[in-house]
Short mmCIF file of C-alpha atoms in Angstrom, two decimals:
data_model
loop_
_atom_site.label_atom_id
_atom_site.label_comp_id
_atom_site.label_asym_id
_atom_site.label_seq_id
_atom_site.Cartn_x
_atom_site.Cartn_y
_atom_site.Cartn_z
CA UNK Z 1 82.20 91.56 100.02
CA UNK Z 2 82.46 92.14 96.03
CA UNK Z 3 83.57 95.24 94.51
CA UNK Z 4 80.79 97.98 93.33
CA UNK Z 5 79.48 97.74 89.97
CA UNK Z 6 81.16 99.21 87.11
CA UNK Z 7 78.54 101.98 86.49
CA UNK Z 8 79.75 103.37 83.44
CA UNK Z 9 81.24 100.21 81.37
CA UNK Z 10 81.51 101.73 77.75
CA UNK Z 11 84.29 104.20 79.33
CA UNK Z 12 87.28 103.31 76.81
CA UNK Z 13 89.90 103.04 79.06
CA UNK Z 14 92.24 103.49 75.66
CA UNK Z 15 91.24 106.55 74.48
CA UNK Z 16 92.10 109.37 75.81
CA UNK Z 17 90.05 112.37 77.26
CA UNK Z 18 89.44 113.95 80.43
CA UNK Z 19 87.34 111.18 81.93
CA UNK Z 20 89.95 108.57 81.41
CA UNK Z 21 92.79 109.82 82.06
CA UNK Z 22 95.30 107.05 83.87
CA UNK Z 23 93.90 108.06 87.69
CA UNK Z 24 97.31 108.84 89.48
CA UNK Z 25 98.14 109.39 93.04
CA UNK Z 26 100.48 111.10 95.05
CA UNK Z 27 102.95 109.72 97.20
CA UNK Z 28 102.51 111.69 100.35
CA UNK Z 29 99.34 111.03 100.59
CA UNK Z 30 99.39 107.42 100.06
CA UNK Z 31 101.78 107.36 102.67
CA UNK Z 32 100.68 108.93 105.78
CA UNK Z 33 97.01 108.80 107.13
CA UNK Z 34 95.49 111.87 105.67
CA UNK Z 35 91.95 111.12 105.12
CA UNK Z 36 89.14 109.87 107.74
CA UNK Z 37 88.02 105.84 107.26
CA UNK Z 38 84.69 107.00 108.87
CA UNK Z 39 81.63 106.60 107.45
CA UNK Z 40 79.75 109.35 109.10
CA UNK Z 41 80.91 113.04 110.59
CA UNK Z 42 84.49 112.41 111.93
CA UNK Z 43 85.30 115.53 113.85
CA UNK Z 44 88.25 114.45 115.41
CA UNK Z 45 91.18 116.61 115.55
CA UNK Z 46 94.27 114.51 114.57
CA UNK Z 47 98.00 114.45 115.00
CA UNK Z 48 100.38 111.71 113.92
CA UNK Z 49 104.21 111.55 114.33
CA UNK Z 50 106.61 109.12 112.14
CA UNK Z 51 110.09 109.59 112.85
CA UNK Z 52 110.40 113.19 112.07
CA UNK Z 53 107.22 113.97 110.84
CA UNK Z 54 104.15 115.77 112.42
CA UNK Z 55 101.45 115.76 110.36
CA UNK Z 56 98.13 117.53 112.54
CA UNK Z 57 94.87 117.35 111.24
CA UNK Z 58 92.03 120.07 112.07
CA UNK Z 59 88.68 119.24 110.61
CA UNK Z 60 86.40 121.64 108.72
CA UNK Z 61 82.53 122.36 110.11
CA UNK Z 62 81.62 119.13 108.01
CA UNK Z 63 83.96 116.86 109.84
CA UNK Z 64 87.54 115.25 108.12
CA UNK Z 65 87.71 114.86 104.88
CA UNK Z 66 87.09 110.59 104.10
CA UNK Z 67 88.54 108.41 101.58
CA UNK Z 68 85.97 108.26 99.59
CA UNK Z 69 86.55 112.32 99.20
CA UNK Z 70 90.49 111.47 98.26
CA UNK Z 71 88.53 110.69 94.47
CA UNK Z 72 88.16 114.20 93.51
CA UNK Z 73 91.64 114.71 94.51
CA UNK Z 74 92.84 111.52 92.79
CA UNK Z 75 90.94 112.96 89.29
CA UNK Z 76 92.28 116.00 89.61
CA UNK Z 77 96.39 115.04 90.10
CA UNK Z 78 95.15 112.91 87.01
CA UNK Z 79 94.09 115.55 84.65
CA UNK Z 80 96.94 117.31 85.55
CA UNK Z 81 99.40 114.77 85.19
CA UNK Z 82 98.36 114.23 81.88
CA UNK Z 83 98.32 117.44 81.09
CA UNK Z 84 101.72 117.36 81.83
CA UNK Z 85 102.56 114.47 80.22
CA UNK Z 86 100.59 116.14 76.75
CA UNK Z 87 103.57 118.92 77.24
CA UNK Z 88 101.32 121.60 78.50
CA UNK Z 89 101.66 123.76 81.13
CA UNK Z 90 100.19 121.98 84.28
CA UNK Z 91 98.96 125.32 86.69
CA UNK Z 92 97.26 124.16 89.86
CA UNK Z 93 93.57 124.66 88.39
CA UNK Z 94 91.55 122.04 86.76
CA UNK Z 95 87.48 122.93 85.11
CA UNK Z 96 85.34 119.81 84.46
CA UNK Z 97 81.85 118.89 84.33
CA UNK Z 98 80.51 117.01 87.28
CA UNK Z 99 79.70 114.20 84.58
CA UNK Z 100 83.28 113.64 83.46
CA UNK Z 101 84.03 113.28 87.19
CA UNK Z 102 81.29 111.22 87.93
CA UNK Z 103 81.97 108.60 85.38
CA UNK Z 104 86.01 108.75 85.77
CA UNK Z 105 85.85 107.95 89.42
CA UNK Z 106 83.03 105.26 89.08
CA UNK Z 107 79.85 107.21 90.84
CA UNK Z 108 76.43 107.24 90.20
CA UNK Z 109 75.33 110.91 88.01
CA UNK Z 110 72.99 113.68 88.87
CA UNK Z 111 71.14 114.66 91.94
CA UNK Z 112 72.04 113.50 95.20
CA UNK Z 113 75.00 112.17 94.37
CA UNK Z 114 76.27 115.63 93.04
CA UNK Z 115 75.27 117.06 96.24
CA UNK Z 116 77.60 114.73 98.08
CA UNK Z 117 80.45 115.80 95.89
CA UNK Z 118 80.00 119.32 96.74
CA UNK Z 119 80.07 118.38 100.43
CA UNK Z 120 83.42 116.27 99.93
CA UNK Z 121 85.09 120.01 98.01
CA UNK Z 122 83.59 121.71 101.64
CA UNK Z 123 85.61 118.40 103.85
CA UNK Z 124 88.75 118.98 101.01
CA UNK Z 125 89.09 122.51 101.53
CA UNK Z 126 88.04 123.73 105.06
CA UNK Z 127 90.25 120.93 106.64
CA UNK Z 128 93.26 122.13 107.96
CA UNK Z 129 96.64 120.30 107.77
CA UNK Z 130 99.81 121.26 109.56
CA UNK Z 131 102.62 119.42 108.43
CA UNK Z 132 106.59 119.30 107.64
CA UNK Z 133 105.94 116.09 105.32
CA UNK Z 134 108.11 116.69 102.28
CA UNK Z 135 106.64 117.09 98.74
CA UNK Z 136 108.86 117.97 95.80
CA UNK Z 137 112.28 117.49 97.77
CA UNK Z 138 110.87 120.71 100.05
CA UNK Z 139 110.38 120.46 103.71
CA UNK Z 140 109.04 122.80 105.44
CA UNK Z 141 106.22 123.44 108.12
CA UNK Z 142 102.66 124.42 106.24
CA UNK Z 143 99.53 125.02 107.19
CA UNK Z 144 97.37 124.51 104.34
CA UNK Z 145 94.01 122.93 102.86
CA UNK Z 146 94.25 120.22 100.05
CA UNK Z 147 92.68 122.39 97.59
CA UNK Z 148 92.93 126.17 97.87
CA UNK Z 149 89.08 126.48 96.56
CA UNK Z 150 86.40 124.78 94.35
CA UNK Z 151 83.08 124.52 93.40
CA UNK Z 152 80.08 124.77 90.86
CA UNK Z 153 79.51 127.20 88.37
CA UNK Z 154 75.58 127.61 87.42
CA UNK Z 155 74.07 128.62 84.56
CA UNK Z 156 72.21 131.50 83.71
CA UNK Z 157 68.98 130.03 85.53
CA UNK Z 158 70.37 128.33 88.39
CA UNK Z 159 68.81 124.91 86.48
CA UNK Z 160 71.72 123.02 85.87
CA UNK Z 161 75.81 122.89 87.10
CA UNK Z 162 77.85 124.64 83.68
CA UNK Z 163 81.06 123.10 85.18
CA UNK Z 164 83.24 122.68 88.04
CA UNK Z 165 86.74 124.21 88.96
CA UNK Z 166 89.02 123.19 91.72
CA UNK Z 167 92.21 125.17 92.67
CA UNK Z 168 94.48 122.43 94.51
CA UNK Z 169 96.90 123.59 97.15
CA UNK Z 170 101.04 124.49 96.25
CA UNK Z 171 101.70 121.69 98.97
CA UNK Z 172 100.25 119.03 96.48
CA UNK Z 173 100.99 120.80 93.22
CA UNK Z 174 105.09 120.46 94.01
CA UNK Z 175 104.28 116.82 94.41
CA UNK Z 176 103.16 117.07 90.74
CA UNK Z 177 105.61 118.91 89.30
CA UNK Z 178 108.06 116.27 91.26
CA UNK Z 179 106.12 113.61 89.48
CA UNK Z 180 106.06 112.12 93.17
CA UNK Z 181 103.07 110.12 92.17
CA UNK Z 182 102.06 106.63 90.83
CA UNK Z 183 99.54 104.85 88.83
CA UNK Z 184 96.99 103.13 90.33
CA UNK Z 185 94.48 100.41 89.67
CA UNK Z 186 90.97 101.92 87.98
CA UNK Z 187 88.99 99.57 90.46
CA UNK Z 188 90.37 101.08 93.10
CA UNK Z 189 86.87 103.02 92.69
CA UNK Z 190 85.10 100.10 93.11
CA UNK Z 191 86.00 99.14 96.66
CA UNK Z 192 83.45 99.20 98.89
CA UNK Z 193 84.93 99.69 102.46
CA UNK Z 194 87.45 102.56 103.50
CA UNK Z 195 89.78 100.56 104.68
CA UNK Z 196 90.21 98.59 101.91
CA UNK Z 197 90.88 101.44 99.77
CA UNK Z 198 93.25 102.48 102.31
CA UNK Z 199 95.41 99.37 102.23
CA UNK Z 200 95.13 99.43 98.96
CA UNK Z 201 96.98 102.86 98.99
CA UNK Z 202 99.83 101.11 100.91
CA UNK Z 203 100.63 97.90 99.30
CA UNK Z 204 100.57 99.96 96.15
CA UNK Z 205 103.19 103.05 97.75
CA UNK Z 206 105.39 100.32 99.74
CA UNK Z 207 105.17 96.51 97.89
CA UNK Z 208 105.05 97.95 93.83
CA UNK Z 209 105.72 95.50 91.73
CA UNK Z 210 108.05 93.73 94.37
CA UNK Z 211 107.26 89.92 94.87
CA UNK Z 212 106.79 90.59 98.86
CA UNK Z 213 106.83 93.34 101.67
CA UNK Z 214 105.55 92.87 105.08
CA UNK Z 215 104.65 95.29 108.15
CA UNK Z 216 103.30 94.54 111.87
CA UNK Z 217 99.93 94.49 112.19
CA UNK Z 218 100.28 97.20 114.72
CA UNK Z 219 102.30 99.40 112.90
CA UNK Z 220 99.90 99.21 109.57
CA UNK Z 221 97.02 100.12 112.15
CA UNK Z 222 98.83 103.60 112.58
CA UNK Z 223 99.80 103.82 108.72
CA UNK Z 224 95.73 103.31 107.44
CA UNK Z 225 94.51 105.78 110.46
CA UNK Z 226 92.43 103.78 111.98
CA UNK Z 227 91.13 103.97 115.55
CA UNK Z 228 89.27 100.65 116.19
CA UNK Z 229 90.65 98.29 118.67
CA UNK Z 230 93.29 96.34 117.66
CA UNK Z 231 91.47 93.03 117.78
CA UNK Z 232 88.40 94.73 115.67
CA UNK Z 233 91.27 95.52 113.07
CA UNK Z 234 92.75 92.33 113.01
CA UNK Z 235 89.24 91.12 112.50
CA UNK Z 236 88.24 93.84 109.49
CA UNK Z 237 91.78 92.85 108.12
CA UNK Z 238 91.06 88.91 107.56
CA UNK Z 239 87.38 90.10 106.33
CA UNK Z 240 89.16 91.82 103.62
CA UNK Z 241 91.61 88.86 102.93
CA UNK Z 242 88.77 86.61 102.98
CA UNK Z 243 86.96 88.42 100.21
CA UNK Z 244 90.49 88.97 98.33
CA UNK Z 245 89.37 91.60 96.22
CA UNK Z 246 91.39 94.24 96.30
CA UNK Z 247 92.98 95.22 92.83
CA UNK Z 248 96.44 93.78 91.90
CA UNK Z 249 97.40 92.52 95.72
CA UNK Z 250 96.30 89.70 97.67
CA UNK Z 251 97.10 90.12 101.48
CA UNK Z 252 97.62 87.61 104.48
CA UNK Z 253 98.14 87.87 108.07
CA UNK Z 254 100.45 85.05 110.04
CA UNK Z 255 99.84 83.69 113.55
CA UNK Z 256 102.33 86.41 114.73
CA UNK Z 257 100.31 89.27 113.47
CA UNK Z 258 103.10 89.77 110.59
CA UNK Z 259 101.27 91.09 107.37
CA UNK Z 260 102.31 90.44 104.21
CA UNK Z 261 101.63 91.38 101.07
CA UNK Z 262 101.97 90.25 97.18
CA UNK Z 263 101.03 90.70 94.06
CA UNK Z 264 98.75 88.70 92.02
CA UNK Z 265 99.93 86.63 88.74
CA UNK Z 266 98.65 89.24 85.82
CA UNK Z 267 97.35 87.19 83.04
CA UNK Z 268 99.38 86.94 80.00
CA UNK Z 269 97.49 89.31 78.63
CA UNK Z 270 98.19 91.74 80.86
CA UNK Z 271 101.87 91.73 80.81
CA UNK Z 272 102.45 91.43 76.94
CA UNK Z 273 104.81 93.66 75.89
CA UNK Z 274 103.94 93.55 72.49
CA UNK Z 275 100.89 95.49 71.63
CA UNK Z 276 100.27 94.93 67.99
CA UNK Z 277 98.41 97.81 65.46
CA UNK Z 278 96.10 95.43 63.20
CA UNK Z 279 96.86 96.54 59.24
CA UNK Z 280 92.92 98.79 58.85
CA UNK Z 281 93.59 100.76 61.91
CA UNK Z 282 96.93 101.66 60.54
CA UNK Z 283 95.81 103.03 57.80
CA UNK Z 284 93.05 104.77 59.56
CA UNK Z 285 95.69 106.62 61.69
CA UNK Z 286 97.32 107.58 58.68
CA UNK Z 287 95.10 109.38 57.53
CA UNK Z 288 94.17 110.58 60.37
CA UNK Z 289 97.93 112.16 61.62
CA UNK Z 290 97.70 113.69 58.11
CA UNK Z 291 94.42 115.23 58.01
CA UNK Z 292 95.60 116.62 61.46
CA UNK Z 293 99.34 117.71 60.56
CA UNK Z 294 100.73 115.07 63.13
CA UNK Z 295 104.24 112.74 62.65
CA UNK Z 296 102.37 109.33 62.46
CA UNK Z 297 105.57 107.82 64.26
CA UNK Z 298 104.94 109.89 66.96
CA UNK Z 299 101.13 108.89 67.45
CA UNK Z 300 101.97 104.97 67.42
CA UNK Z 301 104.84 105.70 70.11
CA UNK Z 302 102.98 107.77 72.25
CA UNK Z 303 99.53 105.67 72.18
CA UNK Z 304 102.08 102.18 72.78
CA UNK Z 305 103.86 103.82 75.76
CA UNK Z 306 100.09 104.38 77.23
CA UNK Z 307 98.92 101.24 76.29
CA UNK Z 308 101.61 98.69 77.22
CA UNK Z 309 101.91 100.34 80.76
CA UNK Z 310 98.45 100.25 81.12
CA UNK Z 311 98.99 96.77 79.70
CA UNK Z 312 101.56 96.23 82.97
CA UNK Z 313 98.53 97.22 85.60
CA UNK Z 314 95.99 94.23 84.04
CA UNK Z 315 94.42 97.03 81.55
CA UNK Z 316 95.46 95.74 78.41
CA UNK Z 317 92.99 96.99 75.47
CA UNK Z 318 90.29 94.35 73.87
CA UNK Z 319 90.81 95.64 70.46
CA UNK Z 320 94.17 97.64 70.15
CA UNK Z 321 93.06 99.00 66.55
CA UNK Z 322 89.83 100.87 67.42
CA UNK Z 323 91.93 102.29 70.13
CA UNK Z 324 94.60 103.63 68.95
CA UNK Z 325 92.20 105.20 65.84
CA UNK Z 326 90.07 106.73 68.52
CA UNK Z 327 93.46 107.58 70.08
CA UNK Z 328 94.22 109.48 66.82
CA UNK Z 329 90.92 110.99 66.59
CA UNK Z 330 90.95 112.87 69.98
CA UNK Z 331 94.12 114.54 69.15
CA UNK Z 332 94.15 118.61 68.34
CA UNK Z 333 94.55 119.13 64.91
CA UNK Z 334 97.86 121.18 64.19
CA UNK Z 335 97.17 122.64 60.79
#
């Protein structure tokens, strides 16, 4: 099975504003089974147990929150992060339009498809969690909802959404201010089954950028969340290897049900750690950090950092001039 179209392709992944920020995740989540693989209602109540962690799962009126729901909370530790990251206060509130969402986590805009969204904020916040996972180095028992509250704001008429707002709970928000999250791939969007995404999730939290790391196949059944059969998982699992597209990984499964994963050979491209500014664009941003009261030194460090780790992930910009001037452009002025 391919990956879903890339339905908004003039996004520049190297200039920064709200609807490209680098989509981060947080740890906890990655690790332990928080979200629903089902496709339809899942109103299962839930309770998992990993050493010394509970983690209990009580669904809202709409059924568990899914995967595919987990995007809204992946933009919004995103914006947030690089909030952070701009030297801003962070808070635990983040306003958007459904638009910037829509085209930062790869959807379809308008109608419907907003609808859906505001169904997944329902699933996020009327689920209940009770947990003693740690976030931020703090353990202790919670019961809480992912986000605290959210929705749409209307205009005036009721014709049109003005923007959205979602209030994300203190459980996650000390995993932000802990920086307990990572990068992950863009077309991590693009996947179309849940459990792909989910697997995704845990080569990404456990192999990294490590040439191997293995897991029974039992024991990743219990990590993803899934309740099929164990012989229908072992037979969605060599589906997914079959179609080998999930971002950055490649996985394979041994005649003793041993799993193991890698990651792929990045292009050349990809890992060059030498990002060069062509001559024009340099003197674009010149002008441009004066115009706007800005240390040019500090523009060219800050874009490079962005763009040679986004370099690292298979990301590495076409044409590193019009991005870093568009780079300069977006700043605030400070005059």
């Amino acid at each position: 099975m391919s990956l879903l179209p890339e339905r908004h392709p003039n996004l520049d992944f190297f200039v920064l504003d709200i609807a490209d920020a680098v989509p981060k995740d947080d740890l906890a989540s990655m690790e332990h089974p928080l979200f629903s693989l089902a496709t339809k209602p899942d109103m299962r109540h839930l309770e998992y147990r990993h050493g010394d962690s509970v983690l209990k799962i009580r669904p809202s009126p709409l059924g568990l929150p899914t995967i595919f729901d987990k995007d809204i909370l992946i933009f919004v530790i995103s914006q947030l992060i690089a909030r952070k990251n701009r030297g801003g206060d962070i808070g635990d509130t983040v306003r958007f339009s459904m638009r910037e969402m829509c085209v930062a986590i790869n959807r379809p805009i308008g109608g419907d498809h907003y609808k859906r969204i505001a169904n997944a904020i329902d699933r996020l916040q009327g689920t209940q969690f009770v947990t003693n996972v740690q976030t931020g180095k703090q353990t202790e028992r919670r019961t809480f909802s992912m986000i605290d509250e959210g929705g749409m704001v209307k205009n005036e008429d009721f014709t049109r959404n003005d923007f959205c707002e979602i209030r994300i709970s203190k459980w996650l928000l000390r995993a932000i201010e802990a920086n307990e999250v990572v990068s992950i791939s863009r077309d991590y969007f693009r996947l179309r089954r849940p459990l792909e995404r989910r697997l995704y999730e845990i080569a990404r939290k456990h192999c990294g950028n490590r040439a191997k790391w293995h897991i029974g196949l039992a024991k990743l059944q219990l990590k993803t969340g899934s309740n099929a059969p164990i012989k229908r998982f072992r037979h969605n699992l060599r589906e997914i290897i079959k179609s080998d597209v999930t971002p950055f990984y490649r996985f394979e499964l041994d005649a003793n049900d041993l799993v193991i994963v890698r990651p792929r050979t990045a292009p050349a491209k990809a890992v060059s750690a030498d990002i060069k500014i062509p001559e024009w664009a340099e003197d674009k941003a010149r002008k441009i950090a004066i115009d706007k009261g800005w240390d040019y030194r500090v523009l060219l460090n800050n874009w490079q950092d962005f763009a040679k780790a986004e370099a690292a992930r298979g990301n590495a910009p076409d044409n590193a001039g019009a991005a870093f001037v568009g780079y300069c452009n977006k700043q605030e002025n400070l005059r």
